[in-house]
Amino acid sequence: MGAAHRAARRRLRRRQCRHLLRRPARRGAASVTPAQNAQARPAPWPGDWVAGALGVAIESEPQESGSPLTVPDLVGMALRRNPRRAHLLVSTVLGKHLPADPRLVYGAGRLLGALAADRLAGQASDIGAVGGSLLRSALTAADPAEDSRRLIELCDRHRAASQPAAGALVLGYAETATALGHCVAESLAAGYLQSTRRGVAGRQPVAAFDEEHSHATRHLLLPADPALLARPGALVLVDDELSTGQTALNTIQALHRSWPRQRYLIAALVDLRSAADRDRLRDAAQRLGVEIEVAALASGQLRVPADALAVGQQLAARQPEEASRSRRRARVSPVMAAPAELAESGRHGFPAGSQAGFERASAQLAQELAGRLRDQPRERPDDPRRVLVLGCEELMYAPLRIAADLAGALAPVATVRYSSTTRSPVVAVDDPGYAIRNRLSFPSTDEPAEPADPDAAPRFVYNVAGLAPEERFSDIVLVTDTDLSGHHGEAGLVGQLASVTDHLQIVRLPAYQPAARRQAVAPLAGQRLPDPLTGPAFGSYPAADVSWLLTDLSGIALEAPTEEREEAIQSGDAHYAESLPQEYQPSAEYRQLFTDALVDSANRLAHAVGVVTELVLDRRGPGVVLASLARAGTPVGVLMRRWARFAHGTELPHYSVSIVRGRGIDELALAYLARHHDPAQVMFVDGWTGKGAITRELADAVAGVNRAWWPGGGGFSAELAVLADPGSCVPIYGTREDYLIPSACLNSTVSGLVSRTVLNADLIGPGQYHGAKFYAELAGADVSGDFIDAITAQFPAVAAAVARDWPVLRDSDRRPTWAGWQSVRRLSEQYGIENENLIKPGVGETTRVLLRRVPWKILIRAEDAGRLHHVLLLARQRGVPVEPVEGLAFSCVGLIHPGFHRATAGRTRADLASRARP
């Protein structure tokens, strides 16, 4: 055929493809149900559209291994939005852009590893011929499970019979070949490392290299142990395709300068290098004095016309960015935590010896997932149950193995497929001869590894948004190693996935922490930290419910008369945390008010406990560590722990720590938490907010600790979860209503018989936590357990409402308005109180004023008087005036006696009232 004739044929094909671009899309044109598969016509190759549009041709070559696989068996084609290359080879066996059977994907990777093992051992076997035949059969079968199973067993036998690749290291390329590289490492029984585009605070890359044709070009190497690269054996570089070999050559040159070795092997699914590319690789090997070999499942030549880039860009520009679809909303289940053995990836190195534990953990998680999925109600019972396990960009291997195990656990009631999100922008065309039929886009869920990759750059997931019954996924399991709590909105990853499925389950893997962030913090390194206190030796809560990071001061007399304390505090002679108020002994009438209030509010409180706990689990995952702020936060922490056990069977660690206004948080307690847990997993917990003083104190204290202990980044989050947020100071809460939490009615007798915390330099020395007392002598009046039990008894009754309400709250605008602080400032001006710390807004804080301080007056919102019985009773018993106020932002506000001196305590309240401006 002459050149002119070939050019005419290309022009005709392009005109036909442009006509296809103008034609309405045919939904579901290439999909058939399994029952129809036998009668269906052969599906077109998913590269026909691009081959015709751009004139791209693929010529397969015979395989040295004897494999019958051809390049079109393993790839389709699509248009990419990329200034360097118009076409994209879309693998059918990688699970990146195209959802695929995970067992087939795993088998293909293991087969590539077996070919690499033969090449390294200098041996010939029939693994290429037999394995290639099985893979080709699986690719064309209606159900690839059996052929994939036989292929994996074949690769296992081959590994057992092969000579070990002594000292070899496998390096997989981000983002597409991270799982493929790990599968190759499995077949070689070798250690594994992948490149990454994600930076990690506290970890500097040991090497970097470029991939010129990629959408994001820079690759980093971040091994936890740089000595991993110093192994003397062969380095096996794994990629999904070898188009020119330039990326592999860049890698070899970058690494050979620091870690020279004699042998390199490049393993790829397809090898499409030109003759000139192959010559360049041979020349580089001679120049370096090393051996560079190549192994691939299929090889050939890719013929790309000179004008393909310009034509492809024109075609891509005509395509809409996004297809419209229904804005339905799936059920989003609470985040599941993966076992610790399921490493996030090989980003920081994966030793071969960790493989067995990894596989056990994957199988365990898959069984738990299968149970959860079976229990999910079906919105369309007649539709086939199709489950997609979706990885996130570089995070591919763990999702792949989970998906493969899940496919076995759910067979034959469900079909399981596997794919991953990607940063690669590909044009979607709904045509049977085109690989990418539809797409979703969303902001990145990762921190950028380099300035050229802004965090807001979009990410994508392909071929997941199909609406035809045989295409859609009834369930999506999203596997991630990052916090997705900020991605639940309509435009975020979670929101986008929830619009195309019935049920979304998120699984969070344990994130890598550099050793510098995991080890004991530098200022306290080597210092022995006291053990936590637990009941019954300290406090009346069971030991499992809370560990107190406090110093026991029970034998010391710290109580002072209320008026004496008030004068010392307001004069500046003493800090409020240096002594304790006398424990209030309630009257019988007041105790009855507590009991009545608990009965009346238990259901509402249980709902708030459930909601805030679900928000915390969604934000941190099941690996969260609760750190309640003693002591108002302690009962709430106990309740949250009980809800996690009730709703999820999860036992959350719970510690109670001290924070003091004006003095900060107990840094020794934070050091204990940092030594025993990941600081990023700690969630601080309190009972309620008022004007936000403790919220701000916590933020300042945590920021200071993080700067001192982790100057490179990381450490604790200052996020605070509260049961009630009437002051609108935090985004994580159970309610923003200002109503009575009965634990605020009493002091120690509803808080585990523990006092509020003490920070007194005469009593607390270096190496000691802040202090508190255990009032064991008040055991007869203790209602701490009654309070917890009354609320937990309501958990079953509120479970359905919590499941309905917490996702709605999660997706709402929860940003703090600081309304409580603004209200306090207005009251400060109105009543002439210069010290705003003397204004205590909200039911809880007002109660504290009446129990511990010298109150001046109580302000109440008139319409709430009927539900403030305990406040009114305490005010009457202490002779404190109650003033109704219209438009008060809180149910009530307690005003502490301003400028209090015992010498002036007899002044009439009328005299004091004259200070207030109308």
PDB file of N, CA, C and O in Angstrom, residues 543-600:
ATOM      1  N   ALA A 543     -11.396   0.301  85.173  1.00  0.00           N
ATOM      2  CA  ALA A 543     -10.089   0.600  84.582  1.00  0.00           C
ATOM      3  C   ALA A 543     -10.146   0.633  83.064  1.00  0.00           C
ATOM      4  O   ALA A 543      -9.431   1.418  82.420  1.00  0.00           O
ATOM      5  N   ALA A 544     -11.000  -0.201  82.448  1.00  0.00           N
ATOM      6  CA  ALA A 544     -11.080  -0.237  80.985  1.00  0.00           C
ATOM      7  C   ALA A 544     -11.671   1.026  80.402  1.00  0.00           C
ATOM      8  O   ALA A 544     -11.462   1.339  79.231  1.00  0.00           O
ATOM      9  N   ASP A 545     -12.441   1.782  81.208  1.00  0.00           N
ATOM     10  CA  ASP A 545     -13.141   2.946  80.675  1.00  0.00           C
ATOM     11  C   ASP A 545     -12.263   4.185  80.554  1.00  0.00           C
ATOM     12  O   ASP A 545     -12.489   5.024  79.681  1.00  0.00           O
ATOM     13  N   VAL A 546     -11.277   4.326  81.433  1.00  0.00           N
ATOM     14  CA  VAL A 546     -10.441   5.524  81.372  1.00  0.00           C
ATOM     15  C   VAL A 546      -9.147   5.296  82.137  1.00  0.00           C
ATOM     16  O   VAL A 546      -9.126   4.647  83.181  1.00  0.00           O
ATOM     17  N   SER A 547      -8.066   5.842  81.578  1.00  0.00           N
ATOM     18  CA  SER A 547      -6.775   5.892  82.272  1.00  0.00           C
ATOM     19  C   SER A 547      -6.487   7.361  82.554  1.00  0.00           C
ATOM     20  O   SER A 547      -6.457   8.183  81.632  1.00  0.00           O
ATOM     21  N   TRP A 548      -6.273   7.672  83.826  1.00  0.00           N
ATOM     22  CA  TRP A 548      -6.068   9.066  84.224  1.00  0.00           C
ATOM     23  C   TRP A 548      -4.575   9.394  84.178  1.00  0.00           C
ATOM     24  O   TRP A 548      -3.776   8.803  84.906  1.00  0.00           O
ATOM     25  N   LEU A 549      -4.163  10.331  83.328  1.00  0.00           N
ATOM     26  CA  LEU A 549      -2.776  10.798  83.310  1.00  0.00           C
ATOM     27  C   LEU A 549      -2.669  11.954  84.293  1.00  0.00           C
ATOM     28  O   LEU A 549      -2.529  13.126  83.942  1.00  0.00           O
ATOM     29  N   LEU A 550      -2.724  11.596  85.594  1.00  0.00           N
ATOM     30  CA  LEU A 550      -2.755  12.556  86.687  1.00  0.00           C
ATOM     31  C   LEU A 550      -1.887  12.057  87.834  1.00  0.00           C
ATOM     32  O   LEU A 550      -1.578  10.867  87.925  1.00  0.00           O
ATOM     33  N   THR A 551      -1.542  12.957  88.709  1.00  0.00           N
ATOM     34  CA  THR A 551      -0.844  12.623  89.948  1.00  0.00           C
ATOM     35  C   THR A 551      -1.865  12.581  91.078  1.00  0.00           C
ATOM     36  O   THR A 551      -2.687  13.499  91.215  1.00  0.00           O
ATOM     37  N   ASP A 552      -1.827  11.540  91.872  1.00  0.00           N
ATOM     38  CA  ASP A 552      -2.804  11.367  92.958  1.00  0.00           C
ATOM     39  C   ASP A 552      -2.432  12.264  94.144  1.00  0.00           C
ATOM     40  O   ASP A 552      -1.396  12.083  94.787  1.00  0.00           O
ATOM     41  N   LEU A 553      -3.284  13.234  94.432  1.00  0.00           N
ATOM     42  CA  LEU A 553      -3.077  14.158  95.558  1.00  0.00           C
ATOM     43  C   LEU A 553      -4.104  13.912  96.659  1.00  0.00           C
ATOM     44  O   LEU A 553      -4.408  14.822  97.459  1.00  0.00           O
ATOM     45  N   SER A 554      -4.634  12.698  96.731  1.00  0.00           N
ATOM     46  CA  SER A 554      -5.763  12.428  97.628  1.00  0.00           C
ATOM     47  C   SER A 554      -5.445  12.692  99.093  1.00  0.00           C
ATOM     48  O   SER A 554      -6.336  13.036  99.874  1.00  0.00           O
ATOM     49  N   GLY A 555      -4.207  12.547  99.483  1.00  0.00           N
ATOM     50  CA  GLY A 555      -3.886  12.715 100.902  1.00  0.00           C
ATOM     51  C   GLY A 555      -3.608  14.142 101.318  1.00  0.00           C
ATOM     52  O   GLY A 555      -3.199  14.381 102.464  1.00  0.00           O
ATOM     53  N   ILE A 556      -3.812  15.107 100.452  1.00  0.00           N
ATOM     54  CA  ILE A 556      -3.445  16.495 100.744  1.00  0.00           C
ATOM     55  C   ILE A 556      -4.704  17.350 100.847  1.00  0.00           C
ATOM     56  O   ILE A 556      -5.613  17.241 100.019  1.00  0.00           O
ATOM     57  N   ALA A 557      -4.767  18.187 101.845  1.00  0.00           N
ATOM     58  CA  ALA A 557      -5.908  19.093 102.025  1.00  0.00           C
ATOM     59  C   ALA A 557      -5.745  20.284 101.094  1.00  0.00           C
ATOM     60  O   ALA A 557      -4.885  21.159 101.313  1.00  0.00           O
ATOM     61  N   LEU A 558      -6.552  20.344 100.071  1.00  0.00           N
ATOM     62  CA  LEU A 558      -6.445  21.388  99.059  1.00  0.00           C
ATOM     63  C   LEU A 558      -7.674  22.280  99.002  1.00  0.00           C
ATOM     64  O   LEU A 558      -7.667  23.296  98.308  1.00  0.00           O
ATOM     65  N   GLU A 559      -8.733  21.893  99.724  1.00  0.00           N
ATOM     66  CA  GLU A 559      -9.990  22.625  99.632  1.00  0.00           C
ATOM     67  C   GLU A 559      -9.913  23.910 100.459  1.00  0.00           C
ATOM     68  O   GLU A 559      -9.358  23.928 101.561  1.00  0.00           O
ATOM     69  N   ALA A 560     -10.473  24.952  99.879  1.00  0.00           N
ATOM     70  CA  ALA A 560     -10.527  26.239 100.577  1.00  0.00           C
ATOM     71  C   ALA A 560     -11.949  26.767 100.497  1.00  0.00           C
ATOM     72  O   ALA A 560     -12.677  26.464  99.554  1.00  0.00           O
ATOM     73  N   PRO A 561     -12.352  27.558 101.485  1.00  0.00           N
ATOM     74  CA  PRO A 561     -13.694  28.139 101.416  1.00  0.00           C
ATOM     75  C   PRO A 561     -13.885  28.921 100.116  1.00  0.00           C
ATOM     76  O   PRO A 561     -12.951  29.549  99.605  1.00  0.00           O
ATOM     77  N   THR A 562     -15.094  28.892  99.616  1.00  0.00           N
ATOM     78  CA  THR A 562     -15.380  29.472  98.301  1.00  0.00           C
ATOM     79  C   THR A 562     -15.003  30.939  98.238  1.00  0.00           C
ATOM     80  O   THR A 562     -14.353  31.398  97.282  1.00  0.00           O
ATOM     81  N   GLU A 563     -15.402  31.740  99.270  1.00  0.00           N
ATOM     82  CA  GLU A 563     -15.135  33.178  99.217  1.00  0.00           C
ATOM     83  C   GLU A 563     -13.641  33.485  99.352  1.00  0.00           C
ATOM     84  O   GLU A 563     -13.133  34.426  98.737  1.00  0.00           O
ATOM     85  N   GLU A 564     -12.934  32.672 100.135  1.00  0.00           N
ATOM     86  CA  GLU A 564     -11.492  32.866 100.272  1.00  0.00           C
ATOM     87  C   GLU A 564     -10.796  32.608  98.927  1.00  0.00           C
ATOM     88  O   GLU A 564      -9.908  33.373  98.506  1.00  0.00           O
ATOM     89  N   ARG A 565     -11.203  31.537  98.244  1.00  0.00           N
ATOM     90  CA  ARG A 565     -10.628  31.233  96.928  1.00  0.00           C
ATOM     91  C   ARG A 565     -10.936  32.347  95.927  1.00  0.00           C
ATOM     92  O   ARG A 565     -10.080  32.759  95.145  1.00  0.00           O
ATOM     93  N   GLU A 566     -12.173  32.818  95.947  1.00  0.00           N
ATOM     94  CA  GLU A 566     -12.579  33.828  94.970  1.00  0.00           C
ATOM     95  C   GLU A 566     -11.751  35.101  95.123  1.00  0.00           C
ATOM     96  O   GLU A 566     -11.296  35.700  94.137  1.00  0.00           O
ATOM     97  N   GLU A 567     -11.555  35.519  96.381  1.00  0.00           N
ATOM     98  CA  GLU A 567     -10.770  36.728  96.607  1.00  0.00           C
ATOM     99  C   GLU A 567      -9.342  36.546  96.117  1.00  0.00           C
ATOM    100  O   GLU A 567      -8.773  37.447  95.457  1.00  0.00           O
ATOM    101  N   ALA A 568      -8.731  35.393  96.407  1.00  0.00           N
ATOM    102  CA  ALA A 568      -7.345  35.148  96.005  1.00  0.00           C
ATOM    103  C   ALA A 568      -7.222  35.101  94.479  1.00  0.00           C
ATOM    104  O   ALA A 568      -6.252  35.623  93.897  1.00  0.00           O
ATOM    105  N   ILE A 569      -8.208  34.508  93.833  1.00  0.00           N
ATOM    106  CA  ILE A 569      -8.157  34.395  92.373  1.00  0.00           C
ATOM    107  C   ILE A 569      -8.293  35.760  91.717  1.00  0.00           C
ATOM    108  O   ILE A 569      -7.510  36.139  90.844  1.00  0.00           O
ATOM    109  N   GLN A 570      -9.294  36.552  92.178  1.00  0.00           N
ATOM    110  CA  GLN A 570      -9.542  37.843  91.521  1.00  0.00           C
ATOM    111  C   GLN A 570      -8.475  38.881  91.854  1.00  0.00           C
ATOM    112  O   GLN A 570      -8.233  39.793  91.064  1.00  0.00           O
ATOM    113  N   SER A 571      -7.826  38.718  92.985  1.00  0.00           N
ATOM    114  CA  SER A 571      -6.766  39.678  93.338  1.00  0.00           C
ATOM    115  C   SER A 571      -5.451  39.352  92.649  1.00  0.00           C
ATOM    116  O   SER A 571      -4.536  40.165  92.661  1.00  0.00           O
ATOM    117  N   GLY A 572      -5.358  38.160  92.057  1.00  0.00           N
ATOM    118  CA  GLY A 572      -4.124  37.741  91.415  1.00  0.00           C
ATOM    119  C   GLY A 572      -3.153  37.071  92.350  1.00  0.00           C
ATOM    120  O   GLY A 572      -2.037  36.732  91.947  1.00  0.00           O
ATOM    121  N   ASP A 573      -3.537  36.872  93.614  1.00  0.00           N
ATOM    122  CA  ASP A 573      -2.640  36.226  94.575  1.00  0.00           C
ATOM    123  C   ASP A 573      -2.520  34.736  94.338  1.00  0.00           C
ATOM    124  O   ASP A 573      -1.573  34.102  94.815  1.00  0.00           O
ATOM    125  N   ALA A 574      -3.478  34.143  93.644  1.00  0.00           N
ATOM    126  CA  ALA A 574      -3.460  32.698  93.407  1.00  0.00           C
ATOM    127  C   ALA A 574      -4.154  32.412  92.093  1.00  0.00           C
ATOM    128  O   ALA A 574      -5.014  33.180  91.633  1.00  0.00           O
ATOM    129  N   HIS A 575      -3.775  31.301  91.504  1.00  0.00           N
ATOM    130  CA  HIS A 575      -4.448  30.828  90.297  1.00  0.00           C
ATOM    131  C   HIS A 575      -5.541  29.853  90.709  1.00  0.00           C
ATOM    132  O   HIS A 575      -5.394  29.137  91.712  1.00  0.00           O
ATOM    133  N   TYR A 576      -6.610  29.817  89.947  1.00  0.00           N
ATOM    134  CA  TYR A 576      -7.737  28.959  90.347  1.00  0.00           C
ATOM    135  C   TYR A 576      -7.349  27.486  90.413  1.00  0.00           C
ATOM    136  O   TYR A 576      -7.961  26.694  91.139  1.00  0.00           O
ATOM    137  N   ALA A 577      -6.295  27.076  89.687  1.00  0.00           N
ATOM    138  CA  ALA A 577      -5.918  25.665  89.669  1.00  0.00           C
ATOM    139  C   ALA A 577      -4.985  25.283  90.815  1.00  0.00           C
ATOM    140  O   ALA A 577      -4.600  24.122  90.936  1.00  0.00           O
ATOM    141  N   GLU A 578      -4.632  26.222  91.693  1.00  0.00           N
ATOM    142  CA  GLU A 578      -3.706  25.899  92.763  1.00  0.00           C
ATOM    143  C   GLU A 578      -4.395  25.312  93.977  1.00  0.00           C
ATOM    144  O   GLU A 578      -3.743  24.789  94.875  1.00  0.00           O
ATOM    145  N   SER A 579      -5.714  25.399  94.012  1.00  0.00           N
ATOM    146  CA  SER A 579      -6.474  24.828  95.135  1.00  0.00           C
ATOM    147  C   SER A 579      -7.767  24.243  94.578  1.00  0.00           C
ATOM    148  O   SER A 579      -8.028  24.302  93.370  1.00  0.00           O
ATOM    149  N   LEU A 580      -8.568  23.696  95.469  1.00  0.00           N
ATOM    150  CA  LEU A 580      -9.840  23.095  95.065  1.00  0.00           C
ATOM    151  C   LEU A 580     -10.992  23.754  95.831  1.00  0.00           C
ATOM    152  O   LEU A 580     -10.841  24.123  97.000  1.00  0.00           O
ATOM    153  N   PRO A 581     -12.143  23.865  95.183  1.00  0.00           N
ATOM    154  CA  PRO A 581     -13.321  24.308  95.936  1.00  0.00           C
ATOM    155  C   PRO A 581     -13.804  23.186  96.840  1.00  0.00           C
ATOM    156  O   PRO A 581     -13.510  22.008  96.612  1.00  0.00           O
ATOM    157  N   GLN A 582     -14.514  23.543  97.869  1.00  0.00           N
ATOM    158  CA  GLN A 582     -15.100  22.516  98.729  1.00  0.00           C
ATOM    159  C   GLN A 582     -16.178  21.761  97.946  1.00  0.00           C
ATOM    160  O   GLN A 582     -16.946  22.359  97.200  1.00  0.00           O
ATOM    161  N   GLU A 583     -16.163  20.448  98.100  1.00  0.00           N
ATOM    162  CA  GLU A 583     -17.136  19.624  97.381  1.00  0.00           C
ATOM    163  C   GLU A 583     -18.554  19.951  97.835  1.00  0.00           C
ATOM    164  O   GLU A 583     -18.869  19.871  99.035  1.00  0.00           O
ATOM    165  N   TYR A 584     -19.380  20.320  96.891  1.00  0.00           N
ATOM    166  CA  TYR A 584     -20.778  20.633  97.184  1.00  0.00           C
ATOM    167  C   TYR A 584     -21.524  19.361  97.548  1.00  0.00           C
ATOM    168  O   TYR A 584     -21.481  18.367  96.819  1.00  0.00           O
ATOM    169  N   GLN A 585     -22.189  19.387  98.694  1.00  0.00           N
ATOM    170  CA  GLN A 585     -23.010  18.248  99.119  1.00  0.00           C
ATOM    171  C   GLN A 585     -24.469  18.595  98.842  1.00  0.00           C
ATOM    172  O   GLN A 585     -25.066  19.415  99.538  1.00  0.00           O
ATOM    173  N   PRO A 586     -25.071  18.011  97.842  1.00  0.00           N
ATOM    174  CA  PRO A 586     -26.417  18.423  97.423  1.00  0.00           C
ATOM    175  C   PRO A 586     -27.483  18.006  98.424  1.00  0.00           C
ATOM    176  O   PRO A 586     -27.365  16.991  99.124  1.00  0.00           O
ATOM    177  N   SER A 587     -28.522  18.813  98.474  1.00  0.00           N
ATOM    178  CA  SER A 587     -29.681  18.492  99.302  1.00  0.00           C
ATOM    179  C   SER A 587     -30.469  17.379  98.635  1.00  0.00           C
ATOM    180  O   SER A 587     -30.265  17.049  97.461  1.00  0.00           O
ATOM    181  N   ALA A 588     -31.401  16.805  99.389  1.00  0.00           N
ATOM    182  CA  ALA A 588     -32.256  15.755  98.829  1.00  0.00           C
ATOM    183  C   ALA A 588     -33.051  16.292  97.646  1.00  0.00           C
ATOM    184  O   ALA A 588     -33.261  15.591  96.643  1.00  0.00           O
ATOM    185  N   GLU A 589     -33.514  17.537  97.762  1.00  0.00           N
ATOM    186  CA  GLU A 589     -34.280  18.141  96.672  1.00  0.00           C
ATOM    187  C   GLU A 589     -33.427  18.255  95.411  1.00  0.00           C
ATOM    188  O   GLU A 589     -33.884  17.971  94.297  1.00  0.00           O
ATOM    189  N   TYR A 590     -32.175  18.649  95.586  1.00  0.00           N
ATOM    190  CA  TYR A 590     -31.294  18.816  94.432  1.00  0.00           C
ATOM    191  C   TYR A 590     -30.946  17.460  93.810  1.00  0.00           C
ATOM    192  O   TYR A 590     -30.880  17.321  92.578  1.00  0.00           O
ATOM    193  N   ARG A 591     -30.711  16.436  94.666  1.00  0.00           N
ATOM    194  CA  ARG A 591     -30.424  15.100  94.140  1.00  0.00           C
ATOM    195  C   ARG A 591     -31.594  14.587  93.310  1.00  0.00           C
ATOM    196  O   ARG A 591     -31.411  13.914  92.290  1.00  0.00           O
ATOM    197  N   GLN A 592     -32.812  14.898  93.742  1.00  0.00           N
ATOM    198  CA  GLN A 592     -33.984  14.465  92.973  1.00  0.00           C
ATOM    199  C   GLN A 592     -34.041  15.192  91.628  1.00  0.00           C
ATOM    200  O   GLN A 592     -34.421  14.603  90.617  1.00  0.00           O
ATOM    201  N   LEU A 593     -33.646  16.471  91.626  1.00  0.00           N
ATOM    202  CA  LEU A 593     -33.597  17.198  90.369  1.00  0.00           C
ATOM    203  C   LEU A 593     -32.611  16.540  89.393  1.00  0.00           C
ATOM    204  O   LEU A 593     -32.883  16.434  88.196  1.00  0.00           O
ATOM    205  N   PHE A 594     -31.472  16.118  89.908  1.00  0.00           N
ATOM    206  CA  PHE A 594     -30.503  15.410  89.066  1.00  0.00           C
ATOM    207  C   PHE A 594     -31.120  14.146  88.486  1.00  0.00           C
ATOM    208  O   PHE A 594     -31.006  13.865  87.279  1.00  0.00           O
ATOM    209  N   THR A 595     -31.768  13.358  89.330  1.00  0.00           N
ATOM    210  CA  THR A 595     -32.369  12.107  88.871  1.00  0.00           C
ATOM    211  C   THR A 595     -33.427  12.369  87.802  1.00  0.00           C
ATOM    212  O   THR A 595     -33.466  11.691  86.766  1.00  0.00           O
ATOM    213  N   ASP A 596     -34.274  13.369  88.038  1.00  0.00           N
ATOM    214  CA  ASP A 596     -35.322  13.697  87.069  1.00  0.00           C
ATOM    215  C   ASP A 596     -34.717  14.177  85.749  1.00  0.00           C
ATOM    216  O   ASP A 596     -35.185  13.814  84.665  1.00  0.00           O
ATOM    217  N   ALA A 597     -33.689  15.007  85.866  1.00  0.00           N
ATOM    218  CA  ALA A 597     -33.047  15.527  84.654  1.00  0.00           C
ATOM    219  C   ALA A 597     -32.406  14.412  83.843  1.00  0.00           C
ATOM    220  O   ALA A 597     -32.447  14.413  82.606  1.00  0.00           O
ATOM    221  N   LEU A 598     -31.818  13.438  84.531  1.00  0.00           N
ATOM    222  CA  LEU A 598     -31.181  12.321  83.839  1.00  0.00           C
ATOM    223  C   LEU A 598     -32.229  11.485  83.101  1.00  0.00           C
ATOM    224  O   LEU A 598     -32.028  11.091  81.945  1.00  0.00           O
ATOM    225  N   VAL A 599     -33.351  11.226  83.750  1.00  0.00           N
ATOM    226  CA  VAL A 599     -34.421  10.462  83.103  1.00  0.00           C
ATOM    227  C   VAL A 599     -34.934  11.209  81.879  1.00  0.00           C
ATOM    228  O   VAL A 599     -35.153  10.638  80.809  1.00  0.00           O
ATOM    229  N   ASP A 600     -35.126  12.519  82.026  1.00  0.00           N
ATOM    230  CA  ASP A 600     -35.692  13.318  80.941  1.00  0.00           C
ATOM    231  C   ASP A 600     -34.744  13.445  79.750  1.00  0.00           C
ATOM    232  O   ASP A 600     -35.183  13.541  78.600  1.00  0.00           O
TER     233      ASP A 600
END
